[in-house]
PDB file of C-alpha atoms in Angstrom:
ATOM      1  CA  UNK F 974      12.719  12.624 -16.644  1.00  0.00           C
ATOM      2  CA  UNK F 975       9.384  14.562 -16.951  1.00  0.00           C
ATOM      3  CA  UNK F 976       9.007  13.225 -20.253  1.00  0.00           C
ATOM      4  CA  UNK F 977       9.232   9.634 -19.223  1.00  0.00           C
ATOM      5  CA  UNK F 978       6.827   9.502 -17.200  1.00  0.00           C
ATOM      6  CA  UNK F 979       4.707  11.655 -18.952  1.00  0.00           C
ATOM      7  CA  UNK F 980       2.515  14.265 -18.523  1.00  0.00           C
ATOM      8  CA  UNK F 981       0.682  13.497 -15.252  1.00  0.00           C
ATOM      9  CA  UNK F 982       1.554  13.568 -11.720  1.00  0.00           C
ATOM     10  CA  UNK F 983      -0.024  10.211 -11.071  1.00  0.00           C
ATOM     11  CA  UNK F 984       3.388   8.824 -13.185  1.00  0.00           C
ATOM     12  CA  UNK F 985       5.907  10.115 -10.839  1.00  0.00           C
ATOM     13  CA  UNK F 986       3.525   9.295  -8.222  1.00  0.00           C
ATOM     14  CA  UNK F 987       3.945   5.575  -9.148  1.00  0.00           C
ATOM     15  CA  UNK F 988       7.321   5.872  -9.715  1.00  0.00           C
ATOM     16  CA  UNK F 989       8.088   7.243  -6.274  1.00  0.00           C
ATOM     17  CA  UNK F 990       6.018   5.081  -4.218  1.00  0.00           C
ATOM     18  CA  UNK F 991       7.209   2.034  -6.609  1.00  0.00           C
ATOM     19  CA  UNK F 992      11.314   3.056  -6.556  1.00  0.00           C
ATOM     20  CA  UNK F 993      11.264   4.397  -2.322  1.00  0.00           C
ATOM     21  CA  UNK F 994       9.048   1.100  -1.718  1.00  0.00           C
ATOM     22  CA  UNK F 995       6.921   3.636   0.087  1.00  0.00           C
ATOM     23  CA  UNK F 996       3.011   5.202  -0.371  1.00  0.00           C
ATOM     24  CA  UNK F 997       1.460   8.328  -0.141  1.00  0.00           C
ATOM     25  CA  UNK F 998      -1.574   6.741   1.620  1.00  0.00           C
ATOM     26  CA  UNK F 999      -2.157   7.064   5.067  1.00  0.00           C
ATOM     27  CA  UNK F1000      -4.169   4.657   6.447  1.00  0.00           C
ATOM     28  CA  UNK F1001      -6.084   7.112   9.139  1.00  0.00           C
ATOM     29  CA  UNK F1002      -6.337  10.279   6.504  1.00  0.00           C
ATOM     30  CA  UNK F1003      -7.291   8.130   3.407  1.00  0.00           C
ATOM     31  CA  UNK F1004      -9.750  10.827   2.219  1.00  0.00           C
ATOM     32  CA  UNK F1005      -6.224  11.954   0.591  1.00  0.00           C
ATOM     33  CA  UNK F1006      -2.960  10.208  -1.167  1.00  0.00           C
ATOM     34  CA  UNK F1007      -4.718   7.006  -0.967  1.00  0.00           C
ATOM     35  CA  UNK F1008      -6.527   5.049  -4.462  1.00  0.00           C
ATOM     36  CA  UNK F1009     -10.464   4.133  -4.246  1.00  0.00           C
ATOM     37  CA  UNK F1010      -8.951   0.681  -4.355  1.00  0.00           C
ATOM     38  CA  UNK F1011      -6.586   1.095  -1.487  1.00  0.00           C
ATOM     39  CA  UNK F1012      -9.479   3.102   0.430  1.00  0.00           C
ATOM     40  CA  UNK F1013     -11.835   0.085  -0.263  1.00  0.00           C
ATOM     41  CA  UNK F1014      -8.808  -2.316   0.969  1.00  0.00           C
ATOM     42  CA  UNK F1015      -8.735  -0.151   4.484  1.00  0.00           C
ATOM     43  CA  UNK F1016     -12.408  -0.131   4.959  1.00  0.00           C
ATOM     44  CA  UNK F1017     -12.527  -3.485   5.125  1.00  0.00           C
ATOM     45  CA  UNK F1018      -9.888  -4.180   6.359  1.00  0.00           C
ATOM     46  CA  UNK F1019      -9.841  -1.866   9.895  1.00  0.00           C
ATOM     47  CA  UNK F1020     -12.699  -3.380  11.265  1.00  0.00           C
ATOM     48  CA  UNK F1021     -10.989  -6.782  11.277  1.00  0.00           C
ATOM     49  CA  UNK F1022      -8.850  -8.108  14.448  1.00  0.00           C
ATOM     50  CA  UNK F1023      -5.103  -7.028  14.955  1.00  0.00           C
ATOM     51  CA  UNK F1024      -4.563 -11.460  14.377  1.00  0.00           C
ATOM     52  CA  UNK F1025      -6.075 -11.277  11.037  1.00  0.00           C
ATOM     53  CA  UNK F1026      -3.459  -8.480   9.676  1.00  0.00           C
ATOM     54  CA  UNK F1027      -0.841 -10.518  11.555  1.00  0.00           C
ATOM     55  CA  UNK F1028      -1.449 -13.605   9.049  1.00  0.00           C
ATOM     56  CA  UNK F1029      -2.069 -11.564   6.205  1.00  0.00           C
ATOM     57  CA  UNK F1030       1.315  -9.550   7.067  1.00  0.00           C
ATOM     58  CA  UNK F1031       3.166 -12.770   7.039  1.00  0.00           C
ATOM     59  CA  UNK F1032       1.427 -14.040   3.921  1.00  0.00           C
ATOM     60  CA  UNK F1033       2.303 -11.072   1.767  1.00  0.00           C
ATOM     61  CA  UNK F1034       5.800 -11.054   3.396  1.00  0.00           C
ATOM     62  CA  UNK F1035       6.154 -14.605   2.463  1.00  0.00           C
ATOM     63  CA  UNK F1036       4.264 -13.923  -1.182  1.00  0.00           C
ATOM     64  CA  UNK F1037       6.872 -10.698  -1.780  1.00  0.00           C
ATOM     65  CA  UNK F1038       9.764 -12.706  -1.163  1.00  0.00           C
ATOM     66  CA  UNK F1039       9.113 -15.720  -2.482  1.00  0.00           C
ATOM     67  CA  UNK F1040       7.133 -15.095  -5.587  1.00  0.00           C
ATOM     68  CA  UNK F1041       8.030 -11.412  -6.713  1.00  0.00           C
ATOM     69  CA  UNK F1042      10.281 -11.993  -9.589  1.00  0.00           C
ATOM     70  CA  UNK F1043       6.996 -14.083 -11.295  1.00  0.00           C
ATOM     71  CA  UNK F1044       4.444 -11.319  -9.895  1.00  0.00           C
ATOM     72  CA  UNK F1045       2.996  -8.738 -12.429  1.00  0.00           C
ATOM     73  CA  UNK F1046       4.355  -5.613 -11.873  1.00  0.00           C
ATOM     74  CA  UNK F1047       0.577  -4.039 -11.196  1.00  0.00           C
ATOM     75  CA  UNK F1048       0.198  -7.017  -8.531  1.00  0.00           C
ATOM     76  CA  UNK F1049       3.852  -6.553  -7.524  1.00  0.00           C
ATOM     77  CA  UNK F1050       2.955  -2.775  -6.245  1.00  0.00           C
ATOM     78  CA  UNK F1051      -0.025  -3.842  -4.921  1.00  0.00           C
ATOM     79  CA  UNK F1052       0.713  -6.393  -3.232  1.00  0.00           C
ATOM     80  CA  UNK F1053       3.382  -3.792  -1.363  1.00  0.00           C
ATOM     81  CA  UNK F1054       0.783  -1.731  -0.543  1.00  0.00           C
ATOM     82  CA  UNK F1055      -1.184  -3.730   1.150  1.00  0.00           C
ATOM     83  CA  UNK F1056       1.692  -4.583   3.265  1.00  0.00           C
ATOM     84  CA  UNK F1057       2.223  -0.868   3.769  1.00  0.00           C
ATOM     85  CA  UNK F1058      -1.678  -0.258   4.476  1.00  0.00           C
ATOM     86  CA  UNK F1059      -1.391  -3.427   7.250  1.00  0.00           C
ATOM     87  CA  UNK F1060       2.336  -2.033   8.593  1.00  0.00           C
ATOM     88  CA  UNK F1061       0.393   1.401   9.729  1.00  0.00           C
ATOM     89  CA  UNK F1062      -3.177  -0.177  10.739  1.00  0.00           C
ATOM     90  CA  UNK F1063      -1.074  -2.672  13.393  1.00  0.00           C
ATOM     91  CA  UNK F1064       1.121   0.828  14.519  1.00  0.00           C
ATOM     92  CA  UNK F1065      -2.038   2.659  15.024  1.00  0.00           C
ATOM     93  CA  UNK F1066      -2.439   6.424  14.490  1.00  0.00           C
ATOM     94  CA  UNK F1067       0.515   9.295  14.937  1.00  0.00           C
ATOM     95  CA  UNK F1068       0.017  11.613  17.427  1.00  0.00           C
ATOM     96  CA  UNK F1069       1.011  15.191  15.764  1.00  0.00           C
ATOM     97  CA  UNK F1070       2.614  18.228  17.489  1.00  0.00           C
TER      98      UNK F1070
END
């Protein structure tokens, strides 16, 4: 499996994230796990109202299962990350132990 997804980590990274539907980013740590692009995305992003990333929830939600089997796969996982990235901004931040 190492070899088909080659040498890097970022590969399996992908493929993780992409297969479990799930992201290494956290929206409240994105210093680390997260892209420049999804760290960009939560910049702007966190300083807008909880009712803006309640429409663009249901947008993507609608776009994901409407449109995903004609979506790029690079615009397919990103568009799922976003979703992700607005799923933990409207839950707010974990408290740890």
């Amino acid at each position: 499996m190492c070899d088909e997804l080659g040498p890097k980590e970022e590969y399996m990274q992908m493929y993780v994230e992409e297969a479990g539907g799930t992201s290494l980013c956290n929206v409240f740590k994105a210093e680390t796990g997260c892209s420049d692009k999804q760290k960009g995305f939560i910049d702007k992003w966190s300083a807008k109202s909880a009712e803006e990333w309640t429409a663009q929830t249901s947008r993507l939600k609608g776009m994901l299962e409407k449109d995903s089997g004609a979506l790029k796969p690079e615009v397919l996982t990103w568009a799922k990350q976003r979703l992700n990235i607005f799923k933990q901004l409207s839950k707010g931040p974990k408290e740890e132990l």
